[in-house]
Short mmCIF file of C-alpha atoms and ligand atoms in Angstrom, two decimals:
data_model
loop_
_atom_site.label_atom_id
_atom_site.label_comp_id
_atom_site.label_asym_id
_atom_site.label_seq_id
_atom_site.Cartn_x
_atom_site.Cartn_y
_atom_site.Cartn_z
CA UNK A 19 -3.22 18.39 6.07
CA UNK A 20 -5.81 20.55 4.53
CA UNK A 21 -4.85 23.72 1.78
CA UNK A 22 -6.58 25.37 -0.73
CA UNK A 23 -4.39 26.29 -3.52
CA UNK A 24 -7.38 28.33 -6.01
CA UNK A 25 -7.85 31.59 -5.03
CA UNK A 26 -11.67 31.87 -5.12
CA UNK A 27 -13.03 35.21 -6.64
CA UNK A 28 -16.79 36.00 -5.95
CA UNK A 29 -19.26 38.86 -5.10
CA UNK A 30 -18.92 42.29 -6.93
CA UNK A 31 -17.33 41.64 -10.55
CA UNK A 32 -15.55 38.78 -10.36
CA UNK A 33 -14.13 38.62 -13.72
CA UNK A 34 -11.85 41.26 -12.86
CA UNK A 35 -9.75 38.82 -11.47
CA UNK A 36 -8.62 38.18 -14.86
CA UNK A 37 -7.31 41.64 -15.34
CA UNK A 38 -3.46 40.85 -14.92
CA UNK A 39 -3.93 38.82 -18.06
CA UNK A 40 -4.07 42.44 -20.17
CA UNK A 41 -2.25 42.20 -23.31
CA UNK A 42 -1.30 38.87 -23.11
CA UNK A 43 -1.53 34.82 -25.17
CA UNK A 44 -4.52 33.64 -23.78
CA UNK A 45 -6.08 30.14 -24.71
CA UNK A 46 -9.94 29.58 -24.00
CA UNK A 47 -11.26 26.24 -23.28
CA UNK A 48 -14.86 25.78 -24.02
CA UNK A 49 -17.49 24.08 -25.72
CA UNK A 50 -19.25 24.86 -28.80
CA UNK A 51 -22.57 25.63 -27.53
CA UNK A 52 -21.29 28.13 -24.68
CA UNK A 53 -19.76 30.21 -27.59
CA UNK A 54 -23.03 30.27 -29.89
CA UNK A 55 -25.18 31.14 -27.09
CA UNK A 56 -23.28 34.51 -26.68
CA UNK A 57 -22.60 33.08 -22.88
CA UNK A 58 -18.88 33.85 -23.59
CA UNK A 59 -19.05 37.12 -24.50
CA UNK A 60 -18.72 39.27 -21.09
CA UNK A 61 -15.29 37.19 -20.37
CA UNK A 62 -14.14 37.89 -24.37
CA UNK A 63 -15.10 41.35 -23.25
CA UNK A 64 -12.84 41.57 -20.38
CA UNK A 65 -9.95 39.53 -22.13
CA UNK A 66 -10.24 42.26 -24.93
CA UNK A 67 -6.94 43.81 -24.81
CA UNK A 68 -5.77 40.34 -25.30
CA UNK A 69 -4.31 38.09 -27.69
CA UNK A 70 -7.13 35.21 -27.93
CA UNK A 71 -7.83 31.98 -29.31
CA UNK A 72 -10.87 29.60 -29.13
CA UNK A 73 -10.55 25.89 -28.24
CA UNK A 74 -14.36 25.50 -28.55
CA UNK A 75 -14.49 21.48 -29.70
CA UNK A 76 -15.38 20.35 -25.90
CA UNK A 77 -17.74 17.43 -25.74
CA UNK A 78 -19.10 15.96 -22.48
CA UNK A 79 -17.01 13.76 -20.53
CA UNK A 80 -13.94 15.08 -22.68
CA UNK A 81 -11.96 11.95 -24.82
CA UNK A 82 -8.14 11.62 -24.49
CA UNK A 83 -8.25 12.29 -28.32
CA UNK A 84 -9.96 15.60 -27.38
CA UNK A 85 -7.35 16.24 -24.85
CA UNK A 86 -4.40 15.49 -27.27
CA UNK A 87 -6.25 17.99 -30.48
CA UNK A 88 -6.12 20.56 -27.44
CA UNK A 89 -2.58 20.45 -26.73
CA UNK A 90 -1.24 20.78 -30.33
CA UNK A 91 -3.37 23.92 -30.22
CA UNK A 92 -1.72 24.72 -26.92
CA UNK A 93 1.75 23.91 -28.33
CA UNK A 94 0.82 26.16 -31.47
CA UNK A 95 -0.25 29.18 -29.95
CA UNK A 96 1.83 29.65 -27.12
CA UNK A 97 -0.26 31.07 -24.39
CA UNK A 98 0.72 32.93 -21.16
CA UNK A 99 -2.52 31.99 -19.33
CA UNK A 100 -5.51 29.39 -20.28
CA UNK A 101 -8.84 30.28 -18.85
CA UNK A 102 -11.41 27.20 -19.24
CA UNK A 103 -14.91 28.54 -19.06
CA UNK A 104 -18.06 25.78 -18.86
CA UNK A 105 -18.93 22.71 -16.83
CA UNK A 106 -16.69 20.33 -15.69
CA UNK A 107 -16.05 18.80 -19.25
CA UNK A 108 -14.37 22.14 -20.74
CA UNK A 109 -12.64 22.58 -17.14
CA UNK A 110 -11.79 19.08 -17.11
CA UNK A 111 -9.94 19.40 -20.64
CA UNK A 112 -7.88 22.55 -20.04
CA UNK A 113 -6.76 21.12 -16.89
CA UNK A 114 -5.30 17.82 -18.73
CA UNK A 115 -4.14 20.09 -21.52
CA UNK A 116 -2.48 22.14 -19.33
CA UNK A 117 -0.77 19.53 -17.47
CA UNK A 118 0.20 17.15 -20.16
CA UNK A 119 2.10 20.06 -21.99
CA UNK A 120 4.04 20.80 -18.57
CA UNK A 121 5.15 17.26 -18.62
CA UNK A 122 5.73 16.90 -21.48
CA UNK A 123 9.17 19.28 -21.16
CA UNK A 124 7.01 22.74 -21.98
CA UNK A 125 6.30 25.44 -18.16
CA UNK A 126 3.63 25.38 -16.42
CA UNK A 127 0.68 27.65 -17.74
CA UNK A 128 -1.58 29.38 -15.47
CA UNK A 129 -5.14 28.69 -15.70
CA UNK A 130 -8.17 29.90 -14.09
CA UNK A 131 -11.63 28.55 -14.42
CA UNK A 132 -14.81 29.87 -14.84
CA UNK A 133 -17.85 27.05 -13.54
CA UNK A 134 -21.11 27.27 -15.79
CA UNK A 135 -22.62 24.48 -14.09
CA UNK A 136 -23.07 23.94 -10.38
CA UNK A 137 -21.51 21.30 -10.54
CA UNK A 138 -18.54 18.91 -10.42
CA UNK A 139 -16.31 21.96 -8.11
CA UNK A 140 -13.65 20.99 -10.83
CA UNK A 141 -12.52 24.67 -10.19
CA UNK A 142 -11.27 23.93 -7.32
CA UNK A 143 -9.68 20.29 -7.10
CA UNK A 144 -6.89 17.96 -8.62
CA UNK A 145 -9.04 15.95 -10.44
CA UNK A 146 -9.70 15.79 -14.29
CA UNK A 147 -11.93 12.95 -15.28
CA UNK A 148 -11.00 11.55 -18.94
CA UNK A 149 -12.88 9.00 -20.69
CA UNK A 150 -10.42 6.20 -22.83
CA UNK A 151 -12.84 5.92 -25.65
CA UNK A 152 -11.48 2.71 -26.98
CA UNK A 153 -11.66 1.14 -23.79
CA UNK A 154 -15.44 2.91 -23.10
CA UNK A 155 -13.63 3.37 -19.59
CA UNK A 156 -13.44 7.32 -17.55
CA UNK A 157 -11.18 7.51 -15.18
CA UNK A 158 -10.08 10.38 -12.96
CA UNK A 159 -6.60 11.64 -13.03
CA UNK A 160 -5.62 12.96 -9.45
CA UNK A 161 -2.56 15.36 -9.38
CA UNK A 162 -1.92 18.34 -6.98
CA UNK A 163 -0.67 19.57 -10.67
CA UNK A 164 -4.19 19.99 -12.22
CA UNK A 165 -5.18 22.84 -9.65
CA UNK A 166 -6.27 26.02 -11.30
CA UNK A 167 -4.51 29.28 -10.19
CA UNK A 168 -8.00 31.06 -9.36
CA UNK A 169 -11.28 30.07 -9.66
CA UNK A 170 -14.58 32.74 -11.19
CA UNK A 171 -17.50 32.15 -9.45
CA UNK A 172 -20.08 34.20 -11.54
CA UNK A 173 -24.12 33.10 -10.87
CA UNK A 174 -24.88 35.58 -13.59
CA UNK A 175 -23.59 32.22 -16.46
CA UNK A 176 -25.75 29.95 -14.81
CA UNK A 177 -29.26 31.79 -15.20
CA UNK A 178 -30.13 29.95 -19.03
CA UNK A 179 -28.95 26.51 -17.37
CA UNK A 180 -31.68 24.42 -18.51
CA UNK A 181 -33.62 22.29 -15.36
CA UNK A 182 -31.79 19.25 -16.90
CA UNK A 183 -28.54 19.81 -16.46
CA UNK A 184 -29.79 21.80 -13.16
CA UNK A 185 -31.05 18.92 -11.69
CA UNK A 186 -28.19 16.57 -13.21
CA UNK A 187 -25.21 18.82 -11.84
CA UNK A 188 -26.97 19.53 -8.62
CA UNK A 189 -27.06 15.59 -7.66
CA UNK A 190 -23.58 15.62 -8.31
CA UNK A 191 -23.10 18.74 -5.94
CA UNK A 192 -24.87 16.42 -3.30
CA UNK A 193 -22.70 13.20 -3.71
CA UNK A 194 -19.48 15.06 -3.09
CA UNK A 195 -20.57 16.53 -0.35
CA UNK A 196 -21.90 12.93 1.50
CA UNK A 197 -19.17 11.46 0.12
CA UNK A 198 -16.30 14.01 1.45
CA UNK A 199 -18.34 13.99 4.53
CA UNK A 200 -17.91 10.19 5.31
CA UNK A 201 -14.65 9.54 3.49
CA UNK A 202 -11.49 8.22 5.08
CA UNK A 203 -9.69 11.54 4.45
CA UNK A 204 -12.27 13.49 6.30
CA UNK A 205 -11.08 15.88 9.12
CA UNK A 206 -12.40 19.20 10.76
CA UNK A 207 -12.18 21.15 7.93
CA UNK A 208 -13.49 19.02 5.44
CA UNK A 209 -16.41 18.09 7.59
CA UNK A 210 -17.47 22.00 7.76
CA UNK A 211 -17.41 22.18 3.90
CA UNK A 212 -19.31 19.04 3.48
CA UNK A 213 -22.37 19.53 5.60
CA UNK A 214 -22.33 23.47 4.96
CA UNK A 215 -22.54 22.80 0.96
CA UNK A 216 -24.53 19.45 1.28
CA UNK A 217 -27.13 21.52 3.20
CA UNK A 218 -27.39 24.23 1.31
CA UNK A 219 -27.70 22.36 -2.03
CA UNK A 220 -30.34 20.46 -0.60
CA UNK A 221 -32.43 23.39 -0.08
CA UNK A 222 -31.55 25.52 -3.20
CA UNK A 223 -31.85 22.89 -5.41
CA UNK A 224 -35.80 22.68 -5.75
CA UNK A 225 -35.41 26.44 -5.99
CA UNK A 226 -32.86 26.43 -8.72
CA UNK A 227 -34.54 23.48 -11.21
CA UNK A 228 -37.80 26.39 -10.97
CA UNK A 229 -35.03 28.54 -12.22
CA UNK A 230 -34.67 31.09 -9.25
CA UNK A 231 -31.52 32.80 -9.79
CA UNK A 232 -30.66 33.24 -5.87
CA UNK A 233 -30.52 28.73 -5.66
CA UNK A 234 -28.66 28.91 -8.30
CA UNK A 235 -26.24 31.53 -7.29
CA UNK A 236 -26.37 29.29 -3.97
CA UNK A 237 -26.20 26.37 -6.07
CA UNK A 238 -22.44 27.78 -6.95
CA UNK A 239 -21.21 28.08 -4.09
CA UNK A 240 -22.08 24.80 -2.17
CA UNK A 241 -20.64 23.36 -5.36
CA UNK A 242 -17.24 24.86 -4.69
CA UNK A 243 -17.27 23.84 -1.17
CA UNK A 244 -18.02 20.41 -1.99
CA UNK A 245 -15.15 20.80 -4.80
CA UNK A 246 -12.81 21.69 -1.90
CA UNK A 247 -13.78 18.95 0.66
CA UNK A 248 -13.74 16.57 -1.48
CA UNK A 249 -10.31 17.05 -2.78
CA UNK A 250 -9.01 16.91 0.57
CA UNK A 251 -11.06 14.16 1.90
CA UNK A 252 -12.06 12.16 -1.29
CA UNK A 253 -14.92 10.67 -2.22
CA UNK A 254 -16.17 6.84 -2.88
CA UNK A 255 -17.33 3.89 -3.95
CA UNK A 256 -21.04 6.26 -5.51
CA UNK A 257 -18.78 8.08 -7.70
CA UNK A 258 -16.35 5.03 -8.44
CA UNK A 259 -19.40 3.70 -10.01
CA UNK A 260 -20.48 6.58 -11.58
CA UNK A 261 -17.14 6.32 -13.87
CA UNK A 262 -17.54 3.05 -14.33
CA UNK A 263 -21.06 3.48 -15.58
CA UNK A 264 -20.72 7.01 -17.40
CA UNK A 265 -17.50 5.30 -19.59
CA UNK A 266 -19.84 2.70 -21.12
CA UNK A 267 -22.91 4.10 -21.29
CA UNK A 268 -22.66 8.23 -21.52
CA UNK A 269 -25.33 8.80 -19.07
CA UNK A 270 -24.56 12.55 -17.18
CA UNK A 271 -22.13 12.17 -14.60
CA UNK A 272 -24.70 13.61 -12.14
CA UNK A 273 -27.51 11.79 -12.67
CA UNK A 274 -25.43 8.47 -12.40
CA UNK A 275 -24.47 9.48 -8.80
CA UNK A 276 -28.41 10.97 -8.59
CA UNK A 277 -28.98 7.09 -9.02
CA UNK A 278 -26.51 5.44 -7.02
CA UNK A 279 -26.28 7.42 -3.85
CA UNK A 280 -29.41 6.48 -1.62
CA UNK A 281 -27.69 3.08 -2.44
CA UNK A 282 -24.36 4.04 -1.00
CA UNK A 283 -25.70 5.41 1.93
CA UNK A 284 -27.40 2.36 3.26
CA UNK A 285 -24.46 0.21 2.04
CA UNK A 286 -22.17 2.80 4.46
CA UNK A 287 -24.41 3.00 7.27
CA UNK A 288 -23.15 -0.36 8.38
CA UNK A 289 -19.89 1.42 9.22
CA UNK A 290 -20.81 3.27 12.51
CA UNK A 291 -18.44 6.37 11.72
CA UNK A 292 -20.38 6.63 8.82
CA UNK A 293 -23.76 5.81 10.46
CA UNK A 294 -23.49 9.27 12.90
CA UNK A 295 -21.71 11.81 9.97
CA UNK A 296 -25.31 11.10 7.89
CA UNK A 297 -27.62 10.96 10.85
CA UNK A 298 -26.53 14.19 11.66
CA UNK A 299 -26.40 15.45 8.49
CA UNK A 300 -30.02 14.32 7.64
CA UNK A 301 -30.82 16.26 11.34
CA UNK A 302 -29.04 19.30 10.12
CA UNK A 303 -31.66 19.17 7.72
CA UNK A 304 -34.83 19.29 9.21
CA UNK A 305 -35.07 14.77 8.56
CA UNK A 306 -35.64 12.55 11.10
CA UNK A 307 -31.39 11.69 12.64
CA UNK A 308 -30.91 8.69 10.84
CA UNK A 309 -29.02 7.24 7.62
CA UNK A 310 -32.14 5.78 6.15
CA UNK A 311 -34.33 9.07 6.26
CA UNK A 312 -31.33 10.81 4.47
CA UNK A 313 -31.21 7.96 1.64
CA UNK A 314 -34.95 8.20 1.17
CA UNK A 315 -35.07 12.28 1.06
CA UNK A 316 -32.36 11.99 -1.84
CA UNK A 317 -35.07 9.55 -3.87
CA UNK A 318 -37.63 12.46 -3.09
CA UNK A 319 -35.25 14.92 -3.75
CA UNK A 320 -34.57 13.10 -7.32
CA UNK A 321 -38.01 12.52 -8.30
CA UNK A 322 -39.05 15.59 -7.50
CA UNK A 323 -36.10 16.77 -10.15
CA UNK A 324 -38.10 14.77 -12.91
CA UNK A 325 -34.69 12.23 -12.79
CA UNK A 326 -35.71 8.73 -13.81
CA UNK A 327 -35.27 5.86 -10.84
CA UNK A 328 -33.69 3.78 -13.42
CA UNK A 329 -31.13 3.85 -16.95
CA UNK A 330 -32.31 3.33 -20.03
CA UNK A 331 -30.34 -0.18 -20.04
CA UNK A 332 -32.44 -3.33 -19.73
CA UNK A 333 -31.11 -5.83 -16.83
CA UNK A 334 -29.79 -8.18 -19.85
CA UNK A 335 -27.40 -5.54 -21.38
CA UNK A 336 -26.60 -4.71 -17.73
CA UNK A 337 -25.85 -8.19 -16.43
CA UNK A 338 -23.12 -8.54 -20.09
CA UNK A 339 -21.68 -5.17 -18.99
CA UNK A 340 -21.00 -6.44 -14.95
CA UNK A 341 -17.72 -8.25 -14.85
CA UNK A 342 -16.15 -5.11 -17.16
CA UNK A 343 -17.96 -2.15 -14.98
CA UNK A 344 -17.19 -3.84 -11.70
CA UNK A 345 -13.62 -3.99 -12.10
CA UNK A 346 -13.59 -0.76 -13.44
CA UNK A 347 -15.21 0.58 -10.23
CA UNK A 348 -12.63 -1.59 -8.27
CA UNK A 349 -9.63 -0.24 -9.53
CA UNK A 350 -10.95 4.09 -9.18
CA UNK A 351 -8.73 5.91 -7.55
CA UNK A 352 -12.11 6.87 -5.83
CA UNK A 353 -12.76 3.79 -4.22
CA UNK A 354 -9.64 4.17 -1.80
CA UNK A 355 -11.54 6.79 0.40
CA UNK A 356 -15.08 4.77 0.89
CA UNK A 357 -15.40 4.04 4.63
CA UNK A 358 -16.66 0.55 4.07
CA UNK A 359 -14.57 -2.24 2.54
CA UNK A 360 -16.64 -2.73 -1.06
CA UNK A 361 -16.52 -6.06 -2.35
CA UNK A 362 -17.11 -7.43 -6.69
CA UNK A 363 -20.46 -8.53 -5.35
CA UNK A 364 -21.30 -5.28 -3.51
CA UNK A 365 -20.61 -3.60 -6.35
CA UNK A 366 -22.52 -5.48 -8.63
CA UNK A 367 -25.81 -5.50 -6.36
CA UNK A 368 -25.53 -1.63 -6.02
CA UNK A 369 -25.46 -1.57 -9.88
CA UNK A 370 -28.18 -4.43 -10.29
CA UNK A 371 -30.66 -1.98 -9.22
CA UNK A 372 -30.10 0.61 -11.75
CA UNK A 373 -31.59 -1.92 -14.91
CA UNK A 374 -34.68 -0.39 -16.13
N1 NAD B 426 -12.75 17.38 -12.03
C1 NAD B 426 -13.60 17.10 -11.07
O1 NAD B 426 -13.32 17.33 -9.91
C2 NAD B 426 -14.93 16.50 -11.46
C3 NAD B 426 -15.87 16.21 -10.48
C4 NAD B 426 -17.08 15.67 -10.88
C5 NAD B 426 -17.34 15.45 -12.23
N2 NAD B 426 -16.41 15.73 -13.17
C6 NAD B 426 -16.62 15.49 -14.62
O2 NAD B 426 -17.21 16.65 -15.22
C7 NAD B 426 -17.99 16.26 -16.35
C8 NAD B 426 -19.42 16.76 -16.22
O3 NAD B 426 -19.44 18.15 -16.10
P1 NAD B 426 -20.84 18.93 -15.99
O4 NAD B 426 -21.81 18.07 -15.28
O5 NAD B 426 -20.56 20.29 -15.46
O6 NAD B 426 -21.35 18.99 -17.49
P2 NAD B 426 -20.66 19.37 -18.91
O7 NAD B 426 -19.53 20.29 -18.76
O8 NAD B 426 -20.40 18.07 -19.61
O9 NAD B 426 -21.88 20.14 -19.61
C9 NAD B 426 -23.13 19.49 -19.78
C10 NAD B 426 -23.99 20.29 -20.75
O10 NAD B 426 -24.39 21.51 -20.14
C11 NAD B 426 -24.19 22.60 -21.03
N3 NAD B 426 -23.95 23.81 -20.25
C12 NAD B 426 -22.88 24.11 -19.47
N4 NAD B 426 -23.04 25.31 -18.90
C13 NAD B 426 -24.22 25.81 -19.34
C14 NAD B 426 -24.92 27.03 -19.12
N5 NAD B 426 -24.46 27.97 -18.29
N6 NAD B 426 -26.11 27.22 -19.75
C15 NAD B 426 -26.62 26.24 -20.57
N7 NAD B 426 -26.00 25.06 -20.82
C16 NAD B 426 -24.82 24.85 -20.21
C17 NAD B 426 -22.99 22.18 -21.87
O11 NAD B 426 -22.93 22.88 -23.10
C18 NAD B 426 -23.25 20.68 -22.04
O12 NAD B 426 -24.11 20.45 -23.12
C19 NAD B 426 -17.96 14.73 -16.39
O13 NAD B 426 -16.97 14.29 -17.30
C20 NAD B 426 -17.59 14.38 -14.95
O14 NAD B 426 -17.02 13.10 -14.82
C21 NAD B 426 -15.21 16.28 -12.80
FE1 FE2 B 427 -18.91 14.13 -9.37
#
């Protein structure tokens, strides 16, 4: 099976696709520093006619605290539509909210999102990740129930990205896409996606971190086409990790998986399935056909992005932190799609080498 629910709007003023929302309740979903930047302002401009109000309190891998504050606004005000503008955090958040107050006996809102990062392609799939702060755990929430009605691709909100979070949410752009490509859900379609966005991301990106406005623009797209072959196919054990890791130790999501996935790709190239999918993906672009010249252009690729080879954790806080993060990475609903059966202690080697 293989749908796309989103309708994507692109090209030539895409905002207009939130004209049928003219004179009506509309909740924003954003974060604080997307508002004082004046980034928001062309979609307040085209929501003018409506009634608005701000959730602007979104933090970085959003808290189920910050998810439950954002539906007794939602409850409060009423809205006809919610439209979450940002990375995947603020995206992340509406799409909970948005859910949660369905459930909980209110109608389904619709909700479109507007990507400022390129990025997590949480636009476009059934995922929102949430982070249990109590339990320092983030786990993804899968439910056909959390896709947006239409999703704004406008390169025009990703020009003041700093190369930080260029670099970060590019990785993470890359890691869907070899993880879709190789998962157990993979098919036709989802291939297509996968090695169209992994290879154009691999190009742009350079471009983009120098801040040229065409990679980033491409830097969009290949995001959403990750978004969407992922969310057919799934993803893996890089990004079960990378939740694992990101709930205890708040390092970006990207740069986790930035870390992790040369790693992943030697650990899957012992599954033969696996093995071709990445030798012809590191073919398809311009690398010698094999698994291990793919792994080793994503360390160049990283270092090249100024990304550090290691955390900031020392290998004694790490080694305290393994029996907790392993099972955590165990039990993602991410893990499910990995081609290769992972094991506690293949888990715990792949993290090993992340101690600085
Ligand atoms: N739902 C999914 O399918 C999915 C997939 C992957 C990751 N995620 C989750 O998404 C979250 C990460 O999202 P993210 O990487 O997009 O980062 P983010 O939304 O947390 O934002 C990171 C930083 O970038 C800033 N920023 C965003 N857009 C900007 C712009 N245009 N200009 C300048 N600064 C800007 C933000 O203000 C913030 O400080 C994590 O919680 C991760 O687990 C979700
Ligand atoms: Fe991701």
């Amino acid at each position: 099976m293989f749908a796309i629910k989103p309708k994507l709007y692109f090209g030539d003023h895409p905002l207009e696709a939130l004209s049928p929302l003219a004179g009506k309740r509309v909740l924003m979903v954003t974060d604080a520093f997307l508002v004082s930047s004046g980034l928001i302002e062309p979609v307040r401009a085209q929501l003018s006619t409506c009634t608005l109000e701000l959730f602007d309190q979104v933090e970085p891998d959003p808290s189920l605290q910050l998810v439950a504050r954002g539906i007794r606004v939602l409850r409060e005000f009423q809205p006809e539509a919610v439209v979450a503008f940002g990375g995947g955090s603020p995206m992340d958040c509406a799409k909970a909210m948005v859910f949660f107050a369905a459930k909980e006996g209110g109608t389904s809102i619709p909700l479109y999102c507007i990507p400022t990062t390129a990025g997590t392609g949480s636009e476009v799939t059934s995922f929102a990740v949430l982070t249990d702060t109590d339990k320092g755990v983030k786990y993804p929430l899968v439910e056909d129930a959390l896709l947006s009605e239409g999703a704004i691709l406008d390169p025009s909100f990703l020009k003041g990205v700093p190369p930080r979070v260029t670099a970060d949410t590019g990785m993470d752009v890359l890691t869907h896409a070899a993880e879709a490509l190789v998962a157990t859900g993979a098919n036709h379609f989802t291939d297509a996606l996968a090695e169209r966005s992994f290879t154009v991301a691999y190009r742009a990106l350079p471009e983009a971190y120098r801040g040229n406005q065409q990679a980033k623009a491409d830097m969009l797209y290949a995001s959403c086409m990750a978004g969407i072959a992922f969310n057919a196919a799934g993803l893996g054990v890089c990004h079960s990790m990378a939740h694992s890791l990101g709930g205890r130790f708040h390092v970006p999501h990207g740069r986790l998986n930035a870390l992790l996935l040369p790693h992943v790709v030697n650990f899957n190239a012992a599954n033969h399935k696996a093995s071709e999918k990445y030798a012809n993906l590191a073919k398809l672009c311009g690398l010698s056909a094999n698994p291990r010249a793919l792994s080793a252009a994503m360390v160049r690729l990283r270092t090249s992005l100024g990304i550090p080879a290691k955390l900031e954790v020392s290998m004694a806080q790490l080694k305290e932190a393994l029996p907790t993060l392993a099972a955590a990475a165990l039990s993602d609903v991410c893990l499910d799609a990995n081609p290769r059966k992972v094991s506690k202690e293949d888990v715990i080697s792949m993290m090993k080498e992340l101690a600085g």
